PDB file of C-alpha atoms in Angstrom:
ATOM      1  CA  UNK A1273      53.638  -7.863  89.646  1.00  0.00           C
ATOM      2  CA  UNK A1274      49.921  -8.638  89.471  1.00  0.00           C
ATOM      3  CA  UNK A1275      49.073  -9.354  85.489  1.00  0.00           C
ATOM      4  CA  UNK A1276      45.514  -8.121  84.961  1.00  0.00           C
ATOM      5  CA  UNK A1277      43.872  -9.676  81.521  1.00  0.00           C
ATOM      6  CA  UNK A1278      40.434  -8.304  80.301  1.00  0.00           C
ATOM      7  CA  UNK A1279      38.116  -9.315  77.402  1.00  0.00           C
ATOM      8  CA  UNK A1280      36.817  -8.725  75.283  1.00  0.00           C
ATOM      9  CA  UNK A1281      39.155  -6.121  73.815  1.00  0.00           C
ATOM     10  CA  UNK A1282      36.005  -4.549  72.109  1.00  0.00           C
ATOM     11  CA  UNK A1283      32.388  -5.146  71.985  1.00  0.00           C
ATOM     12  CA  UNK A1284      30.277  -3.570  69.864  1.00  0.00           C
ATOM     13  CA  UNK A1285      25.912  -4.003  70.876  1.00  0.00           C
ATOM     14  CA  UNK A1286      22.626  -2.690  70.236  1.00  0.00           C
ATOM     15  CA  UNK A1287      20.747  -0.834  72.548  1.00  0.00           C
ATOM     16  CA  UNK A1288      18.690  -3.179  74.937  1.00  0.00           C
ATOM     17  CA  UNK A1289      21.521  -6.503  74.482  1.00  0.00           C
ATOM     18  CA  UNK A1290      23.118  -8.171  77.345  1.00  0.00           C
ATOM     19  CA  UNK A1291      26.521  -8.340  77.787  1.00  0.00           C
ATOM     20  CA  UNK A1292      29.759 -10.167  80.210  1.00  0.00           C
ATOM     21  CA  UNK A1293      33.074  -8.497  80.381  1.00  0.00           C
ATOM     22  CA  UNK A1294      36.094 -10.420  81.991  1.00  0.00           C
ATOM     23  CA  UNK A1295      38.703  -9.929  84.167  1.00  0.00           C
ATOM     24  CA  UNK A1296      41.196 -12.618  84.722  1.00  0.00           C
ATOM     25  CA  UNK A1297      43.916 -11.805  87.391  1.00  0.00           C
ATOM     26  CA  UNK A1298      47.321 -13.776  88.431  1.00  0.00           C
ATOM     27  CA  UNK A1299      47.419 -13.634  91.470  1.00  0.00           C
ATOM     28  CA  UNK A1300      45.348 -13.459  94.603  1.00  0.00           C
ATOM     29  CA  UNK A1301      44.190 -10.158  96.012  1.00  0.00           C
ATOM     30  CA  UNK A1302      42.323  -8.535  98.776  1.00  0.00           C
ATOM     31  CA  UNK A1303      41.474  -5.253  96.209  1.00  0.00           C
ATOM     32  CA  UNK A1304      38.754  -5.764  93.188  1.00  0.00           C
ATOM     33  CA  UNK A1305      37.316  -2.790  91.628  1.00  0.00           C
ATOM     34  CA  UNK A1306      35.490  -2.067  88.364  1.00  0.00           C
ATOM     35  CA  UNK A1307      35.393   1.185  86.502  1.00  0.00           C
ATOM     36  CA  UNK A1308      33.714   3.151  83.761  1.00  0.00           C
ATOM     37  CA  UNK A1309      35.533   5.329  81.839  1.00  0.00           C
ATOM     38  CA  UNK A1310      33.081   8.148  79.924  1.00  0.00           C
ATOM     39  CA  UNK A1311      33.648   9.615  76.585  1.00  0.00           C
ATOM     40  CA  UNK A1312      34.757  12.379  78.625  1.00  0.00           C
ATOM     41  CA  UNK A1313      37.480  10.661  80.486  1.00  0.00           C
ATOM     42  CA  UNK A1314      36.365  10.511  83.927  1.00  0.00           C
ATOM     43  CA  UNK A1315      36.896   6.892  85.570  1.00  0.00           C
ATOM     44  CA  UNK A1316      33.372   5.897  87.530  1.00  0.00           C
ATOM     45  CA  UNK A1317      33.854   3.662  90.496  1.00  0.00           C
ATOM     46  CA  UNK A1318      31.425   0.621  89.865  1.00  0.00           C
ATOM     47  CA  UNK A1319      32.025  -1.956  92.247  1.00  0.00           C
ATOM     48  CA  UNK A1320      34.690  -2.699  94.977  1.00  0.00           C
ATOM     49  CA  UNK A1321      34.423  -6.206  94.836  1.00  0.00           C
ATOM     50  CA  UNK A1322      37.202  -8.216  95.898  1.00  0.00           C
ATOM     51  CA  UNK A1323      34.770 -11.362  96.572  1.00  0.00           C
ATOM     52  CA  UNK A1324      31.372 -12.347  95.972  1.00  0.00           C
ATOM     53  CA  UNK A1325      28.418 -10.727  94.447  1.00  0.00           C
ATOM     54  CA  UNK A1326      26.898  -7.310  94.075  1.00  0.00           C
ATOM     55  CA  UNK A1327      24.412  -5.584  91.813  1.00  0.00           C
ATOM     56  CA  UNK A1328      23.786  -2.019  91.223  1.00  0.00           C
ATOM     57  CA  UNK A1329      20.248  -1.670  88.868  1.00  0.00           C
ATOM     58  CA  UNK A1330      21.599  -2.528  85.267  1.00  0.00           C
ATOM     59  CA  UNK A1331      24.665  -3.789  86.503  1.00  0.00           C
ATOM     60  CA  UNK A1332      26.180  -6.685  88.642  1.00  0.00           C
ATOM     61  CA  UNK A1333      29.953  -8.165  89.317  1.00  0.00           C
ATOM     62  CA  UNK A1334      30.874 -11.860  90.392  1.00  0.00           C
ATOM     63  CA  UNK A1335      34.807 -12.007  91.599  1.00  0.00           C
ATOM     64  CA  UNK A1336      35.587 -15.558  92.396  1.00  0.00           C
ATOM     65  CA  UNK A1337      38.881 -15.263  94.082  1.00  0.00           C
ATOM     66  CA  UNK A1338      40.185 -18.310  94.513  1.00  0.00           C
ATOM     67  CA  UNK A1339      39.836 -18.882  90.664  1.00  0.00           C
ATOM     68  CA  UNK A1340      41.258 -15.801  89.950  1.00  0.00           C
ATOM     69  CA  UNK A1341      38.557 -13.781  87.936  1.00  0.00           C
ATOM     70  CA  UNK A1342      35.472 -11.374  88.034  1.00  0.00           C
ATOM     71  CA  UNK A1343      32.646 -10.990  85.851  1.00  0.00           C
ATOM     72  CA  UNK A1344      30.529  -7.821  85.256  1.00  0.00           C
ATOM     73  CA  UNK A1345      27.270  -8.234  83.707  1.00  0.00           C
ATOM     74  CA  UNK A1346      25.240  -5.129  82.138  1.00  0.00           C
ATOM     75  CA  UNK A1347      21.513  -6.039  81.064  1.00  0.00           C
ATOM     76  CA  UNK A1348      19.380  -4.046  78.717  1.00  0.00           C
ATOM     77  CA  UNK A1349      22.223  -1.942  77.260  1.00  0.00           C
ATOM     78  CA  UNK A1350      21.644   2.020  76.871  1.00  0.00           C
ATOM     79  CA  UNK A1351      23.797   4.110  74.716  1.00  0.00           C
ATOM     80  CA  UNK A1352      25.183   6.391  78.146  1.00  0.00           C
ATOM     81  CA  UNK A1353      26.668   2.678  78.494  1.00  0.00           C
ATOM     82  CA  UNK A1354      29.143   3.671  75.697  1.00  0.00           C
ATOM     83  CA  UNK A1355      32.980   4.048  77.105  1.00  0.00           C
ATOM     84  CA  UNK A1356      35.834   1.577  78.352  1.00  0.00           C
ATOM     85  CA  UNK A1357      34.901  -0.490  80.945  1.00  0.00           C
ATOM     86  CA  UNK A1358      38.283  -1.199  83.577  1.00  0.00           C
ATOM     87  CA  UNK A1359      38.929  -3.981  86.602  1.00  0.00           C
ATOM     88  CA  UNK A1360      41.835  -2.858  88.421  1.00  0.00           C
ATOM     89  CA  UNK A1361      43.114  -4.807  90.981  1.00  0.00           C
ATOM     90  CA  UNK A1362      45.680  -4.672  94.437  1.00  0.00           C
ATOM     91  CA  UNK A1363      46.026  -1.418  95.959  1.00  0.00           C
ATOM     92  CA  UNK A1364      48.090  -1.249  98.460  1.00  0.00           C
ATOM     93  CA  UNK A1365      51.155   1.781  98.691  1.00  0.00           C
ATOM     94  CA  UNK A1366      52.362   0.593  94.826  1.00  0.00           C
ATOM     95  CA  UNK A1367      48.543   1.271  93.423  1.00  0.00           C
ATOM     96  CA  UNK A1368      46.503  -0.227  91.381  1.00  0.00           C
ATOM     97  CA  UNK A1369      47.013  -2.527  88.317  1.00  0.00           C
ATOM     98  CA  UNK A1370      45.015  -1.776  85.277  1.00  0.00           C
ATOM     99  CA  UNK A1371      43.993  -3.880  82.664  1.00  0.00           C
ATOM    100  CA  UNK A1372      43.942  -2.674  79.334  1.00  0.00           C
ATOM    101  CA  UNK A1373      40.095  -2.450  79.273  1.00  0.00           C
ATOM    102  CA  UNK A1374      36.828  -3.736  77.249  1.00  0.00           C
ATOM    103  CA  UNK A1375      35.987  -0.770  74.673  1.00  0.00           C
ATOM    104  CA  UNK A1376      32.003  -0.740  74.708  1.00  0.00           C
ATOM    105  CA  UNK A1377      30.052   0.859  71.748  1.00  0.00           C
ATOM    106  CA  UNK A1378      25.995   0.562  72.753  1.00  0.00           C
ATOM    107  CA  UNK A1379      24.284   1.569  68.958  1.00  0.00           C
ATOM    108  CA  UNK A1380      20.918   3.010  69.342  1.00  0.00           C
TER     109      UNK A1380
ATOM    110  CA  UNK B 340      29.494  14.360  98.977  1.00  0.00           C
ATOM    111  CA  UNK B 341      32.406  12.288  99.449  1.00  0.00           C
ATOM    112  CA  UNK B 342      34.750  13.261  96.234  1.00  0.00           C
ATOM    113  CA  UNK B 343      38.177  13.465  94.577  1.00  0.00           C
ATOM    114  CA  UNK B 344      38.268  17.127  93.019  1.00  0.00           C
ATOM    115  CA  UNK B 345      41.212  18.043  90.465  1.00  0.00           C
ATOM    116  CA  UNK B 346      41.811  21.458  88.735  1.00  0.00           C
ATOM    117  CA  UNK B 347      41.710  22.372  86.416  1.00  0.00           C
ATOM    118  CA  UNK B 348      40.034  19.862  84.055  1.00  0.00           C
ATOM    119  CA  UNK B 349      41.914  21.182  80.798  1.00  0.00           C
ATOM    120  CA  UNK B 350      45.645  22.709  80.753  1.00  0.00           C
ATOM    121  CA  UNK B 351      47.047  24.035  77.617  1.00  0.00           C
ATOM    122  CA  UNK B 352      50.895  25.283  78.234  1.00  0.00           C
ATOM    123  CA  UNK B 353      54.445  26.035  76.734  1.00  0.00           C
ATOM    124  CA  UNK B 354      57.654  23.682  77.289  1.00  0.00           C
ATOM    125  CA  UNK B 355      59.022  24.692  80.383  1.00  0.00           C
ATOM    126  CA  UNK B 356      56.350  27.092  82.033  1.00  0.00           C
ATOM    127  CA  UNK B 357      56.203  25.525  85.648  1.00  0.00           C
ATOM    128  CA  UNK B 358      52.550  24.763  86.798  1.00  0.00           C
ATOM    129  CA  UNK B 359      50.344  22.782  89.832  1.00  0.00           C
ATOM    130  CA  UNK B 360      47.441  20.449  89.000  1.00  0.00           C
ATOM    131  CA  UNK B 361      45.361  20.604  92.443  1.00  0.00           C
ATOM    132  CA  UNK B 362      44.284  17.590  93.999  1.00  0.00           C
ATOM    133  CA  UNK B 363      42.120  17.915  96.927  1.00  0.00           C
ATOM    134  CA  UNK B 364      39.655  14.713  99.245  1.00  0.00           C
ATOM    135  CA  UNK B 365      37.010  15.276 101.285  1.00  0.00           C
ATOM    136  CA  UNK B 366      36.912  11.847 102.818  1.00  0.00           C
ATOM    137  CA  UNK B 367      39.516  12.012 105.643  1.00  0.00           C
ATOM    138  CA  UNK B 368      41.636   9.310 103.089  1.00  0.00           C
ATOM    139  CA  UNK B 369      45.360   8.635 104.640  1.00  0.00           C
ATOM    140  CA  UNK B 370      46.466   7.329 100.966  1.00  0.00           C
ATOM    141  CA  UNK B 371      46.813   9.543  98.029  1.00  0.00           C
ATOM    142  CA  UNK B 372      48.017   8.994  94.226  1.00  0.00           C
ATOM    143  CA  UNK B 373      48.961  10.447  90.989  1.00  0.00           C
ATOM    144  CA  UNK B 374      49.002   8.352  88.029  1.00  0.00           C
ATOM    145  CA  UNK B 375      49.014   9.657  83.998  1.00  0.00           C
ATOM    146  CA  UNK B 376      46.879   7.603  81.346  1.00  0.00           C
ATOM    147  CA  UNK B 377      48.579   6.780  78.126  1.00  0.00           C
ATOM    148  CA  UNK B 378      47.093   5.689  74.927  1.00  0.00           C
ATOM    149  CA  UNK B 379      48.542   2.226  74.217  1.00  0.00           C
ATOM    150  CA  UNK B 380      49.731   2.682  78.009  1.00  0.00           C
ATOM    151  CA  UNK B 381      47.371   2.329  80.270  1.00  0.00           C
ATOM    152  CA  UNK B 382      46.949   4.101  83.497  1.00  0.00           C
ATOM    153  CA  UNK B 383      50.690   4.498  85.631  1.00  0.00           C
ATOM    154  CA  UNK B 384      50.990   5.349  88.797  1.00  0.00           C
ATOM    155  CA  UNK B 385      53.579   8.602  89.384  1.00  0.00           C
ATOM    156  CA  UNK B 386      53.617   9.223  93.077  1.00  0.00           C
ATOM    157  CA  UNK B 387      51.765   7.959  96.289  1.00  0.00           C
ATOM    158  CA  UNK B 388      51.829   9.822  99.462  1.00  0.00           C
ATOM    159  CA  UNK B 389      50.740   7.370 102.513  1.00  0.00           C
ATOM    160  CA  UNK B 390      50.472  10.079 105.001  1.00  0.00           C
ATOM    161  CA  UNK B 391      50.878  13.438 105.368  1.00  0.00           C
ATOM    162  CA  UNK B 392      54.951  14.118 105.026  1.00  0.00           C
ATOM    163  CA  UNK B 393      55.426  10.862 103.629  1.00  0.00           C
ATOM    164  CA  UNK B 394      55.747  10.437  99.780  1.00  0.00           C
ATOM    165  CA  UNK B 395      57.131   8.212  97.510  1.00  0.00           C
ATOM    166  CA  UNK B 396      57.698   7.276  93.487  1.00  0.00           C
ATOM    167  CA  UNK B 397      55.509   5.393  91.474  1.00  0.00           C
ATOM    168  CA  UNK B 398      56.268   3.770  88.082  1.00  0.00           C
ATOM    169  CA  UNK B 399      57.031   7.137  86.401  1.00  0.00           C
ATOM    170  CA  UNK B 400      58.102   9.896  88.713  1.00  0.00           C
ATOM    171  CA  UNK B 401      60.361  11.374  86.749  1.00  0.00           C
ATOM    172  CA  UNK B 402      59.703  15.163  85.610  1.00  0.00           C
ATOM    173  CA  UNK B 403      56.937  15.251  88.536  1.00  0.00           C
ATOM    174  CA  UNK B 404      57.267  17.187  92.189  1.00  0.00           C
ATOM    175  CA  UNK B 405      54.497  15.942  95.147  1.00  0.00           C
ATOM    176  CA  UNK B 406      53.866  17.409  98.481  1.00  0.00           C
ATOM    177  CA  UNK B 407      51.409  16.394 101.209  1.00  0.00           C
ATOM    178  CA  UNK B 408      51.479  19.070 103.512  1.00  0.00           C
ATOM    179  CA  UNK B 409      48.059  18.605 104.617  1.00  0.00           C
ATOM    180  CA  UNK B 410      46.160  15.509 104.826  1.00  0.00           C
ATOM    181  CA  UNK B 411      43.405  16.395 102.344  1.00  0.00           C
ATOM    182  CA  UNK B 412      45.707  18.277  99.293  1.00  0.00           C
ATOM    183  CA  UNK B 413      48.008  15.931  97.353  1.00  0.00           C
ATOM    184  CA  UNK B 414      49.195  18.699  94.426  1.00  0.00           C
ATOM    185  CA  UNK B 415      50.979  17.450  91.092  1.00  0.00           C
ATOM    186  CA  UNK B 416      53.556  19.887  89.788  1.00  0.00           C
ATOM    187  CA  UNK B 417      55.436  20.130  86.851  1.00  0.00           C
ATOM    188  CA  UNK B 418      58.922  22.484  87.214  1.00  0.00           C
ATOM    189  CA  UNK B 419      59.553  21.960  83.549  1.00  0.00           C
ATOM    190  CA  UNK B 420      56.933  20.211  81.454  1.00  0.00           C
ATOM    191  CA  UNK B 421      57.777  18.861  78.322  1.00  0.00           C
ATOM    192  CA  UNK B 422      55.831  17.345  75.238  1.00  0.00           C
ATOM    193  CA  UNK B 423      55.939  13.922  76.802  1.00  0.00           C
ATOM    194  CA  UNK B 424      54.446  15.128  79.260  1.00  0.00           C
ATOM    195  CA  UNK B 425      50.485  15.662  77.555  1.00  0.00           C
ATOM    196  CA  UNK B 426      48.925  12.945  79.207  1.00  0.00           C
ATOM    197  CA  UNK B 427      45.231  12.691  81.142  1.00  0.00           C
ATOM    198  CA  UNK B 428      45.962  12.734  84.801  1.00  0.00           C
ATOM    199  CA  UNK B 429      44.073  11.180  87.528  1.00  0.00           C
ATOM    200  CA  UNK B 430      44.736  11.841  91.252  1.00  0.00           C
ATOM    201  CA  UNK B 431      43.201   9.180  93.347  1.00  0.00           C
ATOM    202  CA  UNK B 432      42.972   8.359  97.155  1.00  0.00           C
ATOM    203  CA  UNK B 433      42.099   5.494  99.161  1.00  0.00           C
ATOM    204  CA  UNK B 434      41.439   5.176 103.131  1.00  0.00           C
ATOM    205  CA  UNK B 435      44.448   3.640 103.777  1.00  0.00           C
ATOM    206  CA  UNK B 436      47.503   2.508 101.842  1.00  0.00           C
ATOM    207  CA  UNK B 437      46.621  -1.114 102.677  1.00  0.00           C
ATOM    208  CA  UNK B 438      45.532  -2.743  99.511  1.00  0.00           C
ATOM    209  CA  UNK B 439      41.797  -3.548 101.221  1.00  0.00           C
ATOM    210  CA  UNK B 440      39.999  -0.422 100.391  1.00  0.00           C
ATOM    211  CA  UNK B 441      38.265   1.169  97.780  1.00  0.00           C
ATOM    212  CA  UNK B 442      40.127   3.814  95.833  1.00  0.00           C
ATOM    213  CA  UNK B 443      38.450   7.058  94.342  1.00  0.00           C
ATOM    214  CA  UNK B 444      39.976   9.242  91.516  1.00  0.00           C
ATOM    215  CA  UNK B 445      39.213  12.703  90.724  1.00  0.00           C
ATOM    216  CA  UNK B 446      37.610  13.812  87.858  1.00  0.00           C
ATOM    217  CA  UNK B 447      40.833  13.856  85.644  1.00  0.00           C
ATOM    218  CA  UNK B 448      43.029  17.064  84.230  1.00  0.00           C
ATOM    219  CA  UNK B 449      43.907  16.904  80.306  1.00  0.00           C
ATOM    220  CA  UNK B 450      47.148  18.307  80.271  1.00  0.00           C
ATOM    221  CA  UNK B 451      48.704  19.208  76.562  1.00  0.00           C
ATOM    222  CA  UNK B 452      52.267  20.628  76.334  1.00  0.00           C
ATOM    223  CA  UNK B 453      53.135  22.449  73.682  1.00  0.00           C
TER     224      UNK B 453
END
């Protein structure tokens, strides 16, 4: 099956940093998504982005496919920022792959 | 507005006591999913229905029931929960089961079995 690598494992910033997450993949897919998870659990679609580029305020995501990874990029950190940060990837009847996440702390 | 909803959000129950975690799409989606979230674990998937009538096993069916009698209710039950059973659980559905669409997950149920 698809093997779905993120890093960091953990970041830990200050309110108002930058920051990259990364999410290298093994093989080539037509299904890209990022996700939030909250301190409360609930997984926050982000960006579908199985190529290309696409912001959303704060936040952006790269996926170049035909290296096999994606990028997402969130500027001027705020502390509702906080969670686990997923790229999941194929889709499809068997689901979708999970990494295993980027843990983000924002400190105010 | 277009959403996943699960009930309830929070289950506490006894070994054995049969219940039904509700899964219910507003978005006309043909593909529907379970999957259970794990410390150390990740996120598996448990059962996908493509369809209405037409369901199949994940990674980790076992101790899990589906049906999809209706296109927008996927329900998750339990006939016997056990211990290993306290997970968080996400239902999710996607327009199609083709791997080329977005997928949307519900709100998540914490499930503890006592």
């Amino acid at each position: 099956g698809i093997q779905v690598e993120q890093s960091p494992p953990d970041l830990i910033l200050q309110e108002g940093a930058n920051s990259t997450l990364r999410c290298n993949f093994s093989d080539s897919v037509n299904n890209l998504q990022w996700f939030h998870q909250n301190p409360w659990g609930q997984l926050i679609n982000l960006f579908y982005i199985p190529s290309g580029t696409k912001q959303n305020g704060r936040l952006s995501a790269t996926t170049v496919a035909t290296e096999r990874y994606s990028l997402l990029y969130i500027s001027s950190s705020q502390t509702t920022d906080s969670g686990v940060y997923f790229c999941a990837l194929g889709g499809g009847a068997d689901g979708l792959t999970f990494g295993k996440g980027t843990h983000l702390i924002i400190q105010p | 507005e277009a959403q996943v909803t699960q009930n309830p959000r929070y289950l506490i129950t006894v070994t054995g006591k049969k219940l039904t975690v509700t899964c219910s799409q507003n978005m006309n989606h043909e593909y529907m999913s379970w999957y259970r979230q794990d410390p150390g674990l990740g996120l598996r998937q448990i059962y996908y229905s493509m369809n209405v009538e037409v369901t199949d096993k994940g990674d980790v069916p076992e101790g899990y029931k589906v049906s999809r009698k209706e296109k927008r209710n996927f329900p998750l039950i339990l006939e016997s929960p056990s211990p290993n059973q306290t997970s968080l659980y996400f239902c999710a559905s996607s327009l199609e089961h083709r791997g080329n669409t977005e997928a949307f997950f519900g709100q998540g149920t914490r499930l503890t079995v006592v």
